[in-house]
mmCIF file of C-alpha atoms in Angstrom:
data_model
loop_
_atom_site.group_PDB
_atom_site.id
_atom_site.type_symbol
_atom_site.label_atom_id
_atom_site.label_comp_id
_atom_site.label_asym_id
_atom_site.label_seq_id
_atom_site.Cartn_x
_atom_site.Cartn_y
_atom_site.Cartn_z
ATOM 1 C CA UNK X 1 -10.912 10.257 6.024
ATOM 2 C CA UNK X 2 -7.200 10.939 5.268
ATOM 3 C CA UNK X 3 -7.109 13.829 2.625
ATOM 4 C CA UNK X 4 -4.868 12.687 -0.315
ATOM 5 C CA UNK X 5 -1.764 14.706 -1.213
ATOM 6 C CA UNK X 6 -3.033 17.139 -3.480
ATOM 7 C CA UNK X 7 -6.098 17.962 -0.827
ATOM 8 C CA UNK X 8 -3.085 18.675 1.814
ATOM 9 C CA UNK X 9 -1.327 21.097 -0.709
ATOM 10 C CA UNK X 10 -4.789 23.235 -1.504
ATOM 11 C CA UNK X 11 -4.993 23.209 2.614
ATOM 12 C CA UNK X 12 -0.896 24.653 2.830
ATOM 13 C CA UNK X 13 -1.594 27.083 -0.266
ATOM 14 C CA UNK X 14 -3.146 30.081 2.152
ATOM 15 C CA UNK X 15 -0.673 29.619 4.546
ATOM 16 C CA UNK X 16 2.341 29.571 2.820
ATOM 17 C CA UNK X 17 1.309 32.534 0.741
ATOM 18 C CA UNK X 18 0.865 34.335 3.853
ATOM 19 C CA UNK X 19 3.837 33.455 4.953
ATOM 20 C CA UNK X 20 5.385 34.802 1.762
ATOM 21 C CA UNK X 21 3.593 38.121 1.718
ATOM 22 C CA UNK X 22 5.217 38.515 4.907
ATOM 23 C CA UNK X 23 8.498 37.593 4.498
ATOM 24 C CA UNK X 24 8.054 39.723 1.522
ATOM 25 C CA UNK X 25 6.735 43.053 3.662
ATOM 26 C CA UNK X 26 9.657 42.792 5.744
ATOM 27 C CA UNK X 27 12.320 42.905 3.015
ATOM 28 C CA UNK X 28 10.457 45.460 1.137
ATOM 29 C CA UNK X 29 11.291 49.364 1.607
ATOM 30 C CA UNK X 30 8.245 50.526 2.326
ATOM 31 C CA UNK X 31 7.952 48.248 5.787
ATOM 32 C CA UNK X 32 11.225 49.574 6.496
ATOM 33 C CA UNK X 33 10.374 53.146 5.947
ATOM 34 C CA UNK X 34 7.371 52.885 8.370
ATOM 35 C CA UNK X 35 9.869 51.286 10.941
ATOM 36 C CA UNK X 36 12.026 54.087 11.033
ATOM 37 C CA UNK X 37 9.217 56.740 10.963
ATOM 38 C CA UNK X 38 6.910 54.715 13.122
ATOM 39 C CA UNK X 39 8.433 56.300 16.381
ATOM 40 C CA UNK X 40 7.832 59.887 15.787
ATOM 41 C CA UNK X 41 4.156 58.983 14.741
ATOM 42 C CA UNK X 42 3.657 57.755 17.561
ATOM 43 C CA UNK X 43 5.111 61.009 19.227
ATOM 44 C CA UNK X 44 2.841 63.270 17.121
ATOM 45 C CA UNK X 45 0.230 61.139 17.842
ATOM 46 C CA UNK X 46 0.806 61.242 21.446
ATOM 47 C CA UNK X 47 2.002 65.161 21.583
ATOM 48 C CA UNK X 48 -0.244 66.422 18.708
ATOM 49 C CA UNK X 49 -2.970 64.555 17.371
ATOM 50 C CA UNK X 50 -4.676 63.444 20.668
ATOM 51 C CA UNK X 51 -4.295 66.590 22.574
ATOM 52 C CA UNK X 52 -6.275 68.000 19.455
ATOM 53 C CA UNK X 53 -9.265 65.399 19.402
ATOM 54 C CA UNK X 54 -9.487 65.995 22.977
ATOM 55 C CA UNK X 55 -9.544 70.109 22.865
ATOM 56 C CA UNK X 56 -12.137 69.938 20.501
ATOM 57 C CA UNK X 57 -14.206 67.764 22.796
ATOM 58 C CA UNK X 58 -13.483 70.077 25.180
ATOM 59 C CA UNK X 59 -14.739 73.002 22.652
ATOM 60 C CA UNK X 60 -18.406 70.892 22.699
ATOM 61 C CA UNK X 61 -18.673 70.986 26.629
ATOM 62 C CA UNK X 62 -19.245 73.924 29.797
ATOM 63 C CA UNK X 63 -15.435 72.794 31.144
ATOM 64 C CA UNK X 64 -13.087 74.116 34.310
ATOM 65 C CA UNK X 65 -10.218 72.084 34.515
ATOM 66 C CA UNK X 66 -10.257 73.542 38.574
ATOM 67 C CA UNK X 67 -13.479 70.594 38.050
ATOM 68 C CA UNK X 68 -13.126 68.789 35.175
ATOM 69 C CA UNK X 69 -16.119 66.726 36.826
ATOM 70 C CA UNK X 70 -18.665 69.201 36.400
ATOM 71 C CA UNK X 71 -18.409 69.663 32.911
ATOM 72 C CA UNK X 72 -21.332 69.309 30.728
ATOM 73 C CA UNK X 73 -22.235 69.034 26.941
ATOM 74 C CA UNK X 74 -23.335 72.466 25.591
ATOM 75 C CA UNK X 75 -22.564 71.727 21.429
ATOM 76 C CA UNK X 76 -21.628 74.548 19.800
ATOM 77 C CA UNK X 77 -22.954 76.971 22.223
ATOM 78 C CA UNK X 78 -19.785 78.142 22.934
ATOM 79 C CA UNK X 79 -18.988 78.886 19.406
ATOM 80 C CA UNK X 80 -21.913 80.920 18.875
ATOM 81 C CA UNK X 81 -20.999 82.751 22.424
ATOM 82 C CA UNK X 82 -17.643 83.776 20.566
ATOM 83 C CA UNK X 83 -18.934 85.081 17.635
ATOM 84 C CA UNK X 84 -21.522 86.953 19.450
ATOM 85 C CA UNK X 85 -18.036 89.098 21.817
ATOM 86 C CA UNK X 86 -16.966 92.281 20.668
ATOM 87 C CA UNK X 87 -13.610 91.569 22.165
ATOM 88 C CA UNK X 88 -12.970 88.546 19.924
ATOM 89 C CA UNK X 89 -14.304 90.347 17.563
ATOM 90 C CA UNK X 90 -11.577 93.157 18.413
ATOM 91 C CA UNK X 91 -8.858 90.587 18.795
ATOM 92 C CA UNK X 92 -9.680 89.349 15.212
ATOM 93 C CA UNK X 93 -9.240 92.767 13.464
ATOM 94 C CA UNK X 94 -5.967 92.923 15.657
ATOM 95 C CA UNK X 95 -4.334 90.020 14.214
ATOM 96 C CA UNK X 96 -6.094 90.539 10.602
ATOM 97 C CA UNK X 97 -4.310 94.133 10.729
ATOM 98 C CA UNK X 98 -0.725 92.300 12.022
ATOM 99 C CA UNK X 99 -1.372 90.062 9.230
ATOM 100 C CA UNK X 100 -2.064 92.344 6.136
ATOM 101 C CA UNK X 101 0.431 94.616 7.423
ATOM 102 C CA UNK X 102 3.205 93.060 9.424
ATOM 103 C CA UNK X 103 3.717 89.877 6.701
ATOM 104 C CA UNK X 104 4.106 91.822 3.456
ATOM 105 C CA UNK X 105 6.609 94.007 4.674
ATOM 106 C CA UNK X 106 8.662 91.718 6.605
ATOM 107 C CA UNK X 107 8.704 89.626 3.593
ATOM 108 C CA UNK X 108 9.603 92.796 1.086
ATOM 109 C CA UNK X 109 12.188 93.863 3.368
ATOM 110 C CA UNK X 110 13.676 90.531 3.911
ATOM 111 C CA UNK X 111 13.796 90.062 0.025
ATOM 112 C CA UNK X 112 15.522 92.984 -0.349
ATOM 113 C CA UNK X 113 18.060 92.473 2.396
ATOM 114 C CA UNK X 114 18.729 88.695 0.832
ATOM 115 C CA UNK X 115 19.473 90.209 -2.386
ATOM 116 C CA UNK X 116 21.377 92.357 -1.616
ATOM 117 C CA UNK X 117 23.540 90.662 1.070
ATOM 118 C CA UNK X 118 23.940 87.671 -1.918
ATOM 119 C CA UNK X 119 25.984 89.852 -3.578
ATOM 120 C CA UNK X 120 28.876 90.779 -0.675
ATOM 121 C CA UNK X 121 32.153 88.581 -1.568
ATOM 122 C CA UNK X 122 32.940 88.595 1.880
ATOM 123 C CA UNK X 123 31.958 88.225 5.362
ATOM 124 C CA UNK X 124 28.588 87.281 4.472
ATOM 125 C CA UNK X 125 28.126 84.534 7.213
ATOM 126 C CA UNK X 126 29.316 87.076 9.636
ATOM 127 C CA UNK X 127 26.223 89.674 8.587
ATOM 128 C CA UNK X 128 23.913 86.701 8.059
ATOM 129 C CA UNK X 129 24.221 85.845 11.813
ATOM 130 C CA UNK X 130 23.707 89.238 12.772
ATOM 131 C CA UNK X 131 20.349 89.743 10.721
ATOM 132 C CA UNK X 132 19.517 85.734 11.759
ATOM 133 C CA UNK X 133 20.407 87.120 15.502
ATOM 134 C CA UNK X 134 16.655 89.026 16.601
ATOM 135 C CA UNK X 135 14.697 85.766 15.389
ATOM 136 C CA UNK X 136 16.728 83.557 18.483
ATOM 137 C CA UNK X 137 16.933 86.418 20.709
ATOM 138 C CA UNK X 138 14.740 86.233 23.797
ATOM 139 C CA UNK X 139 11.346 87.623 22.952
ATOM 140 C CA UNK X 140 10.835 89.124 26.160
ATOM 141 C CA UNK X 141 14.300 90.815 25.987
ATOM 142 C CA UNK X 142 13.870 91.801 23.079
ATOM 143 C CA UNK X 143 10.667 93.652 23.709
ATOM 144 C CA UNK X 144 11.903 94.779 26.347
ATOM 145 C CA UNK X 145 14.402 96.538 24.654
ATOM 146 C CA UNK X 146 11.909 98.134 22.555
ATOM 147 C CA UNK X 147 10.228 99.185 25.107
ATOM 148 C CA UNK X 148 13.207 101.401 26.521
ATOM 149 C CA UNK X 149 13.657 102.418 22.739
ATOM 150 C CA UNK X 150 10.032 103.714 22.495
ATOM 151 C CA UNK X 151 9.855 105.261 25.733
ATOM 152 C CA UNK X 152 8.542 109.144 26.098
ATOM 153 C CA UNK X 153 11.138 111.607 26.405
ATOM 154 C CA UNK X 154 14.290 109.220 26.943
ATOM 155 C CA UNK X 155 13.712 106.649 24.063
ATOM 156 C CA UNK X 156 16.007 107.088 20.976
ATOM 157 C CA UNK X 157 13.584 105.866 18.403
ATOM 158 C CA UNK X 158 10.658 108.410 20.106
ATOM 159 C CA UNK X 159 13.189 111.410 19.648
ATOM 160 C CA UNK X 160 14.214 110.332 15.786
ATOM 161 C CA UNK X 161 10.519 110.009 14.996
ATOM 162 C CA UNK X 162 8.928 113.325 16.698
ATOM 163 C CA UNK X 163 11.114 114.899 14.015
ATOM 164 C CA UNK X 164 8.931 114.146 11.633
ATOM 165 C CA UNK X 165 5.923 115.102 13.374
ATOM 166 C CA UNK X 166 5.052 111.775 15.651
ATOM 167 C CA UNK X 167 4.052 113.052 19.015
ATOM 168 C CA UNK X 168 6.585 112.514 22.042
ATOM 169 C CA UNK X 169 4.476 109.351 23.772
ATOM 170 C CA UNK X 170 5.367 105.686 24.800
ATOM 171 C CA UNK X 171 4.198 103.947 21.777
ATOM 172 C CA UNK X 172 3.595 100.554 23.819
ATOM 173 C CA UNK X 173 1.403 102.384 26.373
ATOM 174 C CA UNK X 174 -0.327 104.921 24.005
ATOM 175 C CA UNK X 175 -3.757 103.267 22.590
ATOM 176 C CA UNK X 176 -3.596 104.428 19.814
ATOM 177 C CA UNK X 177 0.422 103.364 18.403
ATOM 178 C CA UNK X 178 0.527 100.248 20.720
ATOM 179 C CA UNK X 179 -0.445 98.189 17.690
ATOM 180 C CA UNK X 180 1.981 100.166 15.489
ATOM 181 C CA UNK X 181 4.681 99.384 18.031
ATOM 182 C CA UNK X 182 4.014 95.999 17.858
ATOM 183 C CA UNK X 183 3.832 95.419 13.878
ATOM 184 C CA UNK X 184 7.378 97.346 14.227
ATOM 185 C CA UNK X 185 8.069 94.495 16.946
ATOM 186 C CA UNK X 186 7.111 92.115 14.978
ATOM 187 C CA UNK X 187 8.750 93.119 11.913
ATOM 188 C CA UNK X 188 12.222 93.779 13.137
ATOM 189 C CA UNK X 189 11.819 89.962 15.027
ATOM 190 C CA UNK X 190 11.301 88.118 12.120
ATOM 191 C CA UNK X 191 12.683 89.611 9.021
ATOM 192 C CA UNK X 192 16.083 87.809 9.629
ATOM 193 C CA UNK X 193 14.576 84.496 9.588
ATOM 194 C CA UNK X 194 12.696 84.515 6.027
ATOM 195 C CA UNK X 195 16.064 86.456 4.885
ATOM 196 C CA UNK X 196 18.085 83.689 5.605
ATOM 197 C CA UNK X 197 15.232 81.962 4.006
ATOM 198 C CA UNK X 198 15.589 83.728 0.555
ATOM 199 C CA UNK X 199 19.432 83.494 0.564
ATOM 200 C CA UNK X 200 19.189 80.015 0.614
ATOM 201 C CA UNK X 201 16.743 80.403 -2.276
ATOM 202 C CA UNK X 202 18.588 82.789 -4.188
ATOM 203 C CA UNK X 203 21.869 79.990 -3.878
ATOM 204 C CA UNK X 204 20.269 77.995 -6.001
ATOM 205 C CA UNK X 205 19.160 80.057 -8.913
ATOM 206 C CA UNK X 206 21.865 79.462 -11.568
ATOM 207 C CA UNK X 207 24.102 81.892 -12.636
ATOM 208 C CA UNK X 208 23.110 80.886 -16.518
ATOM 209 C CA UNK X 209 19.443 82.284 -16.247
ATOM 210 C CA UNK X 210 20.943 85.898 -15.070
ATOM 211 C CA UNK X 211 23.969 85.945 -17.384
ATOM 212 C CA UNK X 212 21.297 84.914 -20.542
ATOM 213 C CA UNK X 213 18.918 87.937 -19.240
ATOM 214 C CA UNK X 214 22.006 90.189 -19.533
ATOM 215 C CA UNK X 215 23.276 88.884 -23.243
ATOM 216 C CA UNK X 216 19.081 89.777 -23.832
ATOM 217 C CA UNK X 217 19.775 93.195 -22.361
ATOM 218 C CA UNK X 218 18.074 93.397 -19.576
ATOM 219 C CA UNK X 219 19.242 95.313 -16.732
ATOM 220 C CA UNK X 220 19.312 95.054 -12.827
ATOM 221 C CA UNK X 221 15.703 96.067 -11.928
ATOM 222 C CA UNK X 222 14.608 93.897 -14.782
ATOM 223 C CA UNK X 223 16.492 90.816 -13.603
ATOM 224 C CA UNK X 224 15.339 91.366 -10.249
ATOM 225 C CA UNK X 225 11.664 91.374 -11.364
ATOM 226 C CA UNK X 226 11.188 89.040 -14.919
ATOM 227 C CA UNK X 227 13.912 86.340 -13.251
ATOM 228 C CA UNK X 228 14.505 86.607 -9.577
ATOM 229 C CA UNK X 229 11.304 87.174 -8.009
ATOM 230 C CA UNK X 230 9.233 84.401 -10.610
ATOM 231 C CA UNK X 231 12.221 81.748 -9.671
ATOM 232 C CA UNK X 232 11.624 82.526 -6.182
ATOM 233 C CA UNK X 233 7.370 81.990 -6.018
ATOM 234 C CA UNK X 234 7.810 78.665 -3.975
ATOM 235 C CA UNK X 235 10.512 80.099 -1.620
ATOM 236 C CA UNK X 236 8.050 83.349 -1.058
ATOM 237 C CA UNK X 237 5.141 81.116 -0.781
ATOM 238 C CA UNK X 238 6.551 79.492 2.451
ATOM 239 C CA UNK X 239 7.897 82.550 3.363
ATOM 240 C CA UNK X 240 4.406 84.235 4.066
ATOM 241 C CA UNK X 241 2.472 80.990 4.990
ATOM 242 C CA UNK X 242 5.022 81.039 7.721
ATOM 243 C CA UNK X 243 4.901 84.855 8.396
ATOM 244 C CA UNK X 244 0.463 84.206 8.686
ATOM 245 C CA UNK X 245 1.011 81.586 10.982
ATOM 246 C CA UNK X 246 3.673 83.203 13.006
ATOM 247 C CA UNK X 247 1.295 86.799 13.108
ATOM 248 C CA UNK X 248 -1.794 84.252 13.681
ATOM 249 C CA UNK X 249 -0.222 82.809 16.580
ATOM 250 C CA UNK X 250 1.444 86.506 18.067
ATOM 251 C CA UNK X 251 1.435 85.918 21.943
ATOM 252 C CA UNK X 252 5.039 86.597 23.311
ATOM 253 C CA UNK X 253 5.091 89.971 22.350
ATOM 254 C CA UNK X 254 1.073 90.850 23.710
ATOM 255 C CA UNK X 255 2.569 89.399 26.878
ATOM 256 C CA UNK X 256 5.691 90.865 27.467
ATOM 257 C CA UNK X 257 3.789 94.157 27.150
ATOM 258 C CA UNK X 258 1.019 93.541 29.087
ATOM 259 C CA UNK X 259 3.763 93.243 32.337
ATOM 260 C CA UNK X 260 1.615 91.410 34.864
ATOM 261 C CA UNK X 261 -1.316 93.737 33.786
ATOM 262 C CA UNK X 262 -4.297 92.023 31.935
ATOM 263 C CA UNK X 263 -3.530 91.109 28.175
ATOM 264 C CA UNK X 264 -3.972 93.208 25.323
ATOM 265 C CA UNK X 265 -2.827 96.418 27.500
ATOM 266 C CA UNK X 266 -3.094 99.387 27.047
ATOM 267 C CA UNK X 267 -7.011 98.988 27.061
ATOM 268 C CA UNK X 268 -7.453 96.115 24.373
ATOM 269 C CA UNK X 269 -5.244 97.842 21.829
ATOM 270 C CA UNK X 270 -2.734 94.839 21.570
ATOM 271 C CA UNK X 271 -4.736 91.871 22.033
ATOM 272 C CA UNK X 272 -4.912 89.383 19.525
ATOM 273 C CA UNK X 273 -6.600 85.977 18.653
ATOM 274 C CA UNK X 274 -4.266 84.065 21.201
ATOM 275 C CA UNK X 275 -4.420 86.491 23.632
ATOM 276 C CA UNK X 276 -8.378 86.558 23.722
ATOM 277 C CA UNK X 277 -8.206 82.193 24.189
ATOM 278 C CA UNK X 278 -5.667 82.502 26.501
ATOM 279 C CA UNK X 279 -7.209 85.135 28.590
ATOM 280 C CA UNK X 280 -10.506 82.619 28.563
ATOM 281 C CA UNK X 281 -9.218 79.349 28.978
ATOM 282 C CA UNK X 282 -6.859 80.166 31.876
ATOM 283 C CA UNK X 283 -7.409 83.593 33.148
ATOM 284 C CA UNK X 284 -11.545 83.142 33.565
ATOM 285 C CA UNK X 285 -10.812 78.590 34.019
ATOM 286 C CA UNK X 286 -13.372 78.120 31.073
ATOM 287 C CA UNK X 287 -11.479 75.839 29.113
ATOM 288 C CA UNK X 288 -14.577 74.628 27.025
ATOM 289 C CA UNK X 289 -14.608 78.031 25.575
ATOM 290 C CA UNK X 290 -11.024 78.760 25.344
ATOM 291 C CA UNK X 291 -10.847 75.086 23.338
ATOM 292 C CA UNK X 292 -13.604 76.546 20.917
ATOM 293 C CA UNK X 293 -11.575 80.184 20.553
ATOM 294 C CA UNK X 294 -8.085 78.203 19.704
ATOM 295 C CA UNK X 295 -10.290 75.937 17.080
ATOM 296 C CA UNK X 296 -11.751 78.845 15.291
ATOM 297 C CA UNK X 297 -7.803 80.021 15.400
ATOM 298 C CA UNK X 298 -7.321 76.975 13.600
ATOM 299 C CA UNK X 299 -10.234 77.287 11.046
ATOM 300 C CA UNK X 300 -8.791 81.010 9.926
ATOM 301 C CA UNK X 301 -5.318 79.752 9.489
ATOM 302 C CA UNK X 302 -6.411 76.839 7.027
ATOM 303 C CA UNK X 303 -8.535 79.577 4.941
ATOM 304 C CA UNK X 304 -5.971 82.042 4.770
ATOM 305 C CA UNK X 305 -3.494 79.054 3.638
ATOM 306 C CA UNK X 306 -6.102 77.977 1.447
ATOM 307 C CA UNK X 307 -6.521 81.384 0.022
ATOM 308 C CA UNK X 308 -2.077 81.983 -0.352
ATOM 309 C CA UNK X 309 -2.255 78.749 -2.132
ATOM 310 C CA UNK X 310 -5.181 79.659 -4.529
ATOM 311 C CA UNK X 311 -3.994 83.117 -5.548
ATOM 312 C CA UNK X 312 0.117 82.273 -5.700
ATOM 313 C CA UNK X 313 -0.997 79.016 -7.970
ATOM 314 C CA UNK X 314 2.443 77.584 -7.190
ATOM 315 C CA UNK X 315 2.651 73.643 -6.233
ATOM 316 C CA UNK X 316 4.725 72.888 -3.156
#
């Protein structure tokens, strides 16, 4: 039976509607947007999400990269073993100590420098570059120079600190002072970067706000505390979060301090969660155990991020 014209029209309607949708999708800004971000999403999938998922599966196995065919599923045994390992808790305490002490200090120092540098009329670019250079300098080179500065008998910093009652010892080789040495090194390395971030935030604050404050009788300290600090809350959130992530992932400095010895030298005083993960995964060839330690680091960073956002109460 040959369909009539109305039946043909009815049968062709879905096809025409589908073609219309496809044509509309090709002309839409949403499709064009996805087309532009498709390459970076593909690369992120290959280099980030796939290794992340694969690492999670490794964390549930007893596996070594030297013999991956001998892998066996162990479930959460790796995580349970890590929690019972005293070396992990030592590294965890060191990482948390660095986070609690170094992150606020470097944020405060960066803010003070940025506020004062923002008032400079001439050579602002030069000073900004000088403060920023430690961040882009080789970490190994910076650590080596600091080791000479804090060397026993010969270090300039050691001699100056001796005036205030500190012992004349090589800080990086002393169990008591190795972690404070790592804190000083970390703060000095990152404070220039956060200063540039704060300086960018300061330059977005309108001068009208400060003029209104001066009209109301606010002095310099009141303007800073009641105007500058509240206006920089989103920037402070970014600085604190970046600081937490950088400190929790600290590896280059302890690695340089080890000087081809065991990571965390001296006697584990500079061990961090990342050095613990690296030692387990690559030094002891326990890839599954190391992957579990890496996911614990990931979970700690997520929890700290959520707590930070809860306390700051700032929408980013």
